[in-house]
């Protein structure tokens, strides 16, 4: 790319950023009769600079904001900074300890100056530095943010807001104190959330049922998520190479993996180890199934992971694909049993036992699925999918079979709970918690486990009534992309009480128990409401002491009287009313944006807490989730050295090309693939677009109403109006890839055709004026549609084009249905195909033509064509039926066999045409092809470099030495070349 472009574009960008700021363009206050749009994106955690991955989420939010602003909404897009938590403390500590890795991150990747680095020993300095860094980046990206509302989560006034929120949650019974399982780092001795783990994984705690299989000496406690399948257990799996222990667990003798000891202790069990045993020494022994009393053997399985739950696994081959494959591999390789001194006879009794039936389904769903796919190894990735499918099918439709005693006829969901409850009551099972998405590692490197945490404060996301409300609201609100709704439903289902405070870190103290600090995923759930207040807090320099609970009760919930509040808050009742009105104007949140990693925590908590605190009218309306960004096909990671900080990328490519490059290569939820080549290509495209625009601005001063006498003009205007519809639809779904595809590339292609078609008329001033005028119309709409994506360049062009005010505040183009001209479009389609076909003939025959003749269909052929179209569209599927209909027409009947022969061919072709094509041709109706082609004769002659003649096939004067006229079909003329 030319060096001048980015430098030039960067200047353009700076200029418009200054202009927007000067005009206070994005400082947004209520305008009573104008509809509003309140859009927010997860506020950044300032412990590192933002990189290109963040660029996608924030740019998409800004594009959405700018689009809605042009659609006429008073659009508020604010920003704040999330200081809460421990990461900056940890970083600061590591820095002080001389940790090479963190020094390298700060100096080489983040390019923090050395003198600044010195100050990083104070944790707050890290947050403040990156806060400014991120803010600069956001300004350089051109985000249309109302910066008057900025705050940090350690501001005293914000602390008051969070205190109020927690008072409310507690009042309403959503805060509990007690013992709950939490994700836990055994090394740090702290509960862990997503922000504390490597790769930002949210620990998902699941409750396993531990079923006791007994041998005379000890209990084998098998951990399972599907206790109802215990009736189908055929054997127990132990890993022969793993060290197990015999231990007294709460007074019972258990055999468990060594790794399980500590886990049970963290879950408040008393564990005394008696002895160590290799898994292999237990193989072949028989243990008793506590529900069927049948004895089943212990068999070897290398796939048993001692770090998962108890390390003892029950095998249910009829319902668990992994078990079935494990069993089959023992059958097929007898040597493996021999290796452990076991006889093959042990397997004779081991046959899948089906305990769940699917109405109209086969008895052995799992077995058949595995066999059909030919899966032979437990390492086969497809097993995961088969397991999921079987699980889903059994949970949605399965019923317990006759061999399940008193549970027969129950649904799987009912049986799961009932079996579990009964076994526990009978002392034949207990529960254990495990992370279902393990392994998860703390940032310190230790593997996270589950701890039952005592005397801790929780937000009770397990509250069934609360869950029900969230499920209900999920049906009302919009989630984009739509397929993500199921993921939200699942998260709501498995969420349970979440530890909401810890003893260290930055943040707000729990108001009733001051040694606790509210953690970062709990103080960030309804802060969008605070953006309305923060403007006033900043402008009026309000003090925390003024923001009493009664203040928040009034401005956020409408409780109390402003007159009475004046005394305690020192705010006039007018000011209070004004804040309340502003809140009512902007709330609820119309759109909440975030990356996908926040679905399982933040975004779901966001819904939960809004529902708990605010009345229904203030519940969130929409959530938009986007995928991440790959760097040339690879995940961005420090070890690969491919993380590009956002500001560095802006320096290299300029903001506008970057914005397009990060949002437009993938569907909303897919990973977008960024590459420097792509950013450069977009930059080059923008440069060409700019030149094209400047060129047009020189030729014409503006758009005039013009009589569109030429087909090509009507075509271009029709295409434009269709595209405006398409782009608007795409933008409403935030399918920005599709929008960019149309605005940039499809319109480019059509403009090329338009230019080519009109190039024969450059010498005719009137015609040229029409051409320029049409192109100017296209440009106007295109610059508007591109403006949310490349706001700086579009602002510059808008200015050059003599547009009024800022394009950011201009209206989005509206499609005019009366300008959509299907006939004009069909004529150009005809011209394109005809030209292409003719070039193909010339290429195939190698003729340098002197003259070319086209013969177009006679009216009766058009009649047959249209009647056949109607017939096919109406569902007539036989030639006989069609003929009957055609022969009702006297003209066609008179032609007899001629009609029949022609109609049969047309029928065959149309039967294969798409519904869309049929509809289009039906709408277009008869085309006067001769007339249409005569209008573009000069163009054809110029393209084909030959004399071109156009005839109707019934034209008696026609020149037709090879009798090609009879070959004419509607939209497909006969051709003669010489
Ligand atoms: Zn740790």
GROMACS .gro file of N, CA, C and O in nm, residues 33 91 102 107 138-139 187 220 469 615 717 846 850 915 961 973:
model
   64
   33UNK      N    1  -3.927   1.406   2.300
   33UNK     CA    2  -4.012   1.335   2.204
   33UNK      C    3  -3.934   1.241   2.112
   33UNK      O    4  -3.992   1.169   2.032
   91UNK      N    5  -0.021  -0.858   3.974
   91UNK     CA    6   0.081  -0.811   3.879
   91UNK      C    7   0.187  -0.730   3.951
   91UNK      O    8   0.307  -0.745   3.927
  102UNK      N    9   0.642  -1.103   3.356
  102UNK     CA   10   0.555  -0.985   3.364
  102UNK      C   11   0.631  -0.860   3.317
  102UNK      O   12   0.575  -0.772   3.251
  107UNK      N   13   0.707  -0.439   2.914
  107UNK     CA   14   0.802  -0.360   2.835
  107UNK      C   15   0.794  -0.392   2.687
  107UNK      O   16   0.785  -0.301   2.604
  138UNK      N   17  -0.952   0.412   2.245
  138UNK     CA   18  -1.094   0.423   2.209
  138UNK      C   19  -1.121   0.550   2.131
  138UNK      O   20  -1.199   0.552   2.035
  139UNK      N   21  -1.053   0.657   2.171
  139UNK     CA   22  -1.071   0.783   2.098
  139UNK      C   23  -1.013   0.771   1.957
  139UNK      O   24  -1.072   0.818   1.860
  187UNK      N   25  -0.375  -2.338   4.601
  187UNK     CA   26  -0.247  -2.275   4.628
  187UNK      C   27  -0.264  -2.132   4.680
  187UNK      O   28  -0.198  -2.091   4.775
  220UNK      N   29  -1.665  -4.908   4.673
  220UNK     CA   30  -1.613  -4.835   4.557
  220UNK      C   31  -1.712  -4.726   4.524
  220UNK      O   32  -1.821  -4.753   4.471
  469UNK      N   33  -3.792  -1.665   3.668
  469UNK     CA   34  -3.813  -1.531   3.614
  469UNK      C   35  -3.715  -1.502   3.500
  469UNK      O   36  -3.751  -1.446   3.397
  615UNK      N   37  -3.806  -0.272   3.823
  615UNK     CA   38  -3.936  -0.318   3.771
  615UNK      C   39  -3.922  -0.358   3.624
  615UNK      O   40  -3.827  -0.318   3.556
  717UNK      N   41  -3.047   0.250  -1.017
  717UNK     CA   42  -3.124   0.305  -0.906
  717UNK      C   43  -3.205   0.194  -0.838
  717UNK      O   44  -3.217   0.190  -0.716
  846UNK      N   45  -1.347  -1.905  -3.262
  846UNK     CA   46  -1.229  -1.831  -3.305
  846UNK      C   47  -1.260  -1.728  -3.414
  846UNK      O   48  -1.170  -1.682  -3.482
  850UNK      N   49  -1.767  -0.990  -3.818
  850UNK     CA   50  -1.798  -0.866  -3.887
  850UNK      C   51  -1.937  -0.820  -3.844
  850UNK      O   52  -1.958  -0.705  -3.819
  915UNK      N   53  -3.768  -2.125  -0.690
  915UNK     CA   54  -3.893  -2.056  -0.661
  915UNK      C   55  -3.874  -1.904  -0.679
  915UNK      O   56  -3.960  -1.834  -0.731
  961UNK      N   57  -2.939  -1.618  -4.255
  961UNK     CA   58  -2.898  -1.721  -4.352
  961UNK      C   59  -2.899  -1.862  -4.293
  961UNK      O   60  -2.912  -1.959  -4.365
  973UNK      N   61  -3.223  -1.543  -2.691
  973UNK     CA   62  -3.243  -1.527  -2.835
  973UNK      C   63  -3.155  -1.624  -2.916
  973UNK      O   64  -3.060  -1.679  -2.863
   0.00000   0.00000   0.00000
